[in-house]
PDB file of C-alpha atoms in Angstrom:
ATOM      1  CA  UNK R   1      80.234 105.209 105.338  1.00  0.00           C
ATOM      2  CA  UNK R   2      82.754 102.679 107.354  1.00  0.00           C
ATOM      3  CA  UNK R   3      81.970 100.712 104.465  1.00  0.00           C
ATOM      4  CA  UNK R   4      83.638 103.423 101.873  1.00  0.00           C
ATOM      5  CA  UNK R   5      86.879 102.909 103.795  1.00  0.00           C
ATOM      6  CA  UNK R   6      86.841  99.529 104.585  1.00  0.00           C
ATOM      7  CA  UNK R   7      86.351  98.624 100.511  1.00  0.00           C
ATOM      8  CA  UNK R   8      88.580 101.530  99.993  1.00  0.00           C
ATOM      9  CA  UNK R   9      91.102  99.502 101.905  1.00  0.00           C
ATOM     10  CA  UNK R  10      90.054  95.694 100.737  1.00  0.00           C
ATOM     11  CA  UNK R  11      90.718  97.677  97.290  1.00  0.00           C
ATOM     12  CA  UNK R  12      94.143  98.720  97.752  1.00  0.00           C
ATOM     13  CA  UNK R  13      95.509  95.709  99.401  1.00  0.00           C
ATOM     14  CA  UNK R  14      94.301  93.195  96.897  1.00  0.00           C
ATOM     15  CA  UNK R  15      95.685  95.573  93.685  1.00  0.00           C
ATOM     16  CA  UNK R  16      99.145  95.393  96.218  1.00  0.00           C
ATOM     17  CA  UNK R  17      98.848  91.863  97.054  1.00  0.00           C
ATOM     18  CA  UNK R  18     101.367  89.399  94.662  1.00  0.00           C
ATOM     19  CA  UNK R  19      99.731  87.011  92.713  1.00  0.00           C
ATOM     20  CA  UNK R  20      98.919  84.260  94.580  1.00  0.00           C
ATOM     21  CA  UNK R  21      98.862  85.861  98.048  1.00  0.00           C
ATOM     22  CA  UNK R  22      95.966  86.472 100.473  1.00  0.00           C
ATOM     23  CA  UNK R  23      95.001  89.925 102.301  1.00  0.00           C
ATOM     24  CA  UNK R  24      94.532  89.498 106.194  1.00  0.00           C
ATOM     25  CA  UNK R  25      91.338  91.198 107.492  1.00  0.00           C
ATOM     26  CA  UNK R  26      90.918  91.241 111.340  1.00  0.00           C
ATOM     27  CA  UNK R  27      88.292  92.759 113.713  1.00  0.00           C
ATOM     28  CA  UNK R  28      88.861  93.073 117.397  1.00  0.00           C
ATOM     29  CA  UNK R  29      86.755  94.918 120.282  1.00  0.00           C
ATOM     30  CA  UNK R  30      89.470  97.782 120.023  1.00  0.00           C
ATOM     31  CA  UNK R  31      91.240  97.832 116.355  1.00  0.00           C
ATOM     32  CA  UNK R  32      90.180  96.497 112.560  1.00  0.00           C
ATOM     33  CA  UNK R  33      93.319  95.780 110.207  1.00  0.00           C
ATOM     34  CA  UNK R  34      93.672  94.897 106.487  1.00  0.00           C
ATOM     35  CA  UNK R  35      96.824  93.503 105.577  1.00  0.00           C
ATOM     36  CA  UNK R  36      98.235  92.903 102.135  1.00  0.00           C
ATOM     37  CA  UNK R  37     101.883  90.949 101.540  1.00  0.00           C
ATOM     38  CA  UNK R  38     102.876  94.065  99.190  1.00  0.00           C
ATOM     39  CA  UNK R  39     105.356  96.093  99.170  1.00  0.00           C
ATOM     40  CA  UNK R  40     104.014  98.457 101.808  1.00  0.00           C
ATOM     41  CA  UNK R  41     104.225 102.496 102.804  1.00  0.00           C
ATOM     42  CA  UNK R  42     107.552 103.905 103.104  1.00  0.00           C
ATOM     43  CA  UNK R  43     107.924 105.621 106.713  1.00  0.00           C
ATOM     44  CA  UNK R  44     108.043 108.666 105.011  1.00  0.00           C
ATOM     45  CA  UNK R  45     104.696 107.863 102.883  1.00  0.00           C
ATOM     46  CA  UNK R  46     102.406 107.070 105.959  1.00  0.00           C
ATOM     47  CA  UNK R  47     101.639 111.026 106.870  1.00  0.00           C
ATOM     48  CA  UNK R  48     100.476 111.953 103.108  1.00  0.00           C
ATOM     49  CA  UNK R  49      99.075 109.015 101.240  1.00  0.00           C
ATOM     50  CA  UNK R  50      95.749 110.288 103.029  1.00  0.00           C
ATOM     51  CA  UNK R  51      95.785 113.844 100.612  1.00  0.00           C
ATOM     52  CA  UNK R  52      94.439 114.300  97.930  1.00  0.00           C
ATOM     53  CA  UNK R  53      95.639 113.176  95.183  1.00  0.00           C
ATOM     54  CA  UNK R  54      98.639 111.157  95.915  1.00  0.00           C
ATOM     55  CA  UNK R  55      99.623 107.827  94.838  1.00  0.00           C
ATOM     56  CA  UNK R  56     101.985 105.571  95.766  1.00  0.00           C
ATOM     57  CA  UNK R  57     104.434 104.800  93.057  1.00  0.00           C
ATOM     58  CA  UNK R  58     102.837 102.380  90.534  1.00  0.00           C
ATOM     59  CA  UNK R  59      99.320 103.015  92.399  1.00  0.00           C
ATOM     60  CA  UNK R  60      96.257 102.770  90.069  1.00  0.00           C
ATOM     61  CA  UNK R  61      93.696 104.376  91.446  1.00  0.00           C
ATOM     62  CA  UNK R  62      93.502 108.431  91.046  1.00  0.00           C
ATOM     63  CA  UNK R  63      94.559 109.164  94.967  1.00  0.00           C
ATOM     64  CA  UNK R  64      91.237 109.718  96.238  1.00  0.00           C
ATOM     65  CA  UNK R  65      90.399 106.914  98.421  1.00  0.00           C
ATOM     66  CA  UNK R  66      92.346 107.444 100.967  1.00  0.00           C
ATOM     67  CA  UNK R  67      91.574 111.032 101.596  1.00  0.00           C
ATOM     68  CA  UNK R  68      87.894 110.745 101.145  1.00  0.00           C
ATOM     69  CA  UNK R  69      88.830 107.674 103.864  1.00  0.00           C
ATOM     70  CA  UNK R  70      90.090 109.874 106.150  1.00  0.00           C
ATOM     71  CA  UNK R  71      87.328 112.473 106.108  1.00  0.00           C
ATOM     72  CA  UNK R  72      85.145 109.992 107.317  1.00  0.00           C
ATOM     73  CA  UNK R  73      87.524 108.171 109.897  1.00  0.00           C
ATOM     74  CA  UNK R  74      88.272 112.336 111.244  1.00  0.00           C
ATOM     75  CA  UNK R  75      84.470 112.784 111.369  1.00  0.00           C
ATOM     76  CA  UNK R  76      83.775 110.316 113.556  1.00  0.00           C
ATOM     77  CA  UNK R  77      86.868 110.927 115.810  1.00  0.00           C
ATOM     78  CA  UNK R  78      88.867 107.440 114.766  1.00  0.00           C
ATOM     79  CA  UNK R  79      92.518 106.831 115.386  1.00  0.00           C
ATOM     80  CA  UNK R  80      94.099 105.528 111.796  1.00  0.00           C
ATOM     81  CA  UNK R  81      96.947 104.860 109.825  1.00  0.00           C
ATOM     82  CA  UNK R  82      99.077 102.746 108.237  1.00  0.00           C
ATOM     83  CA  UNK R  83     101.828 100.541 109.561  1.00  0.00           C
ATOM     84  CA  UNK R  84     104.070  97.382 108.698  1.00  0.00           C
ATOM     85  CA  UNK R  85     102.139  94.143 108.187  1.00  0.00           C
ATOM     86  CA  UNK R  86     103.297  90.666 109.467  1.00  0.00           C
ATOM     87  CA  UNK R  87     102.824  90.123 105.451  1.00  0.00           C
ATOM     88  CA  UNK R  88     105.183  91.718 104.581  1.00  0.00           C
ATOM     89  CA  UNK R  89     103.532  94.530 103.660  1.00  0.00           C
ATOM     90  CA  UNK R  90     100.791  97.329 104.521  1.00  0.00           C
ATOM     91  CA  UNK R  91      98.863  97.319 107.459  1.00  0.00           C
ATOM     92  CA  UNK R  92      95.912  99.896 107.100  1.00  0.00           C
ATOM     93  CA  UNK R  93      94.229 100.140 110.553  1.00  0.00           C
ATOM     94  CA  UNK R  94      91.504 101.870 112.578  1.00  0.00           C
ATOM     95  CA  UNK R  95      91.701 101.954 116.299  1.00  0.00           C
ATOM     96  CA  UNK R  96      88.241 102.225 118.082  1.00  0.00           C
ATOM     97  CA  UNK R  97      87.854 103.969 121.645  1.00  0.00           C
TER      98      UNK R  97
END
């Protein structure tokens, strides 16, 4: 199930990343991050993007991927979210206890 979450984060980052830019993935003992250089996620949208059928403006998905990811991450008691990326876009993260 965790693989599904990671694939969703990677696919979203790749779609958001401008042509010619990369996606940065980091794994440490305490956190996994997936970052892109896209438009990012507005502060007031950061809690609602995890809801069913919610899509970012210009998104091409169905609004299910992050909702499913939320269910998986919640079921494992993990902390997760989105913040600004060092690349200028979004940084989706999962923190390990």
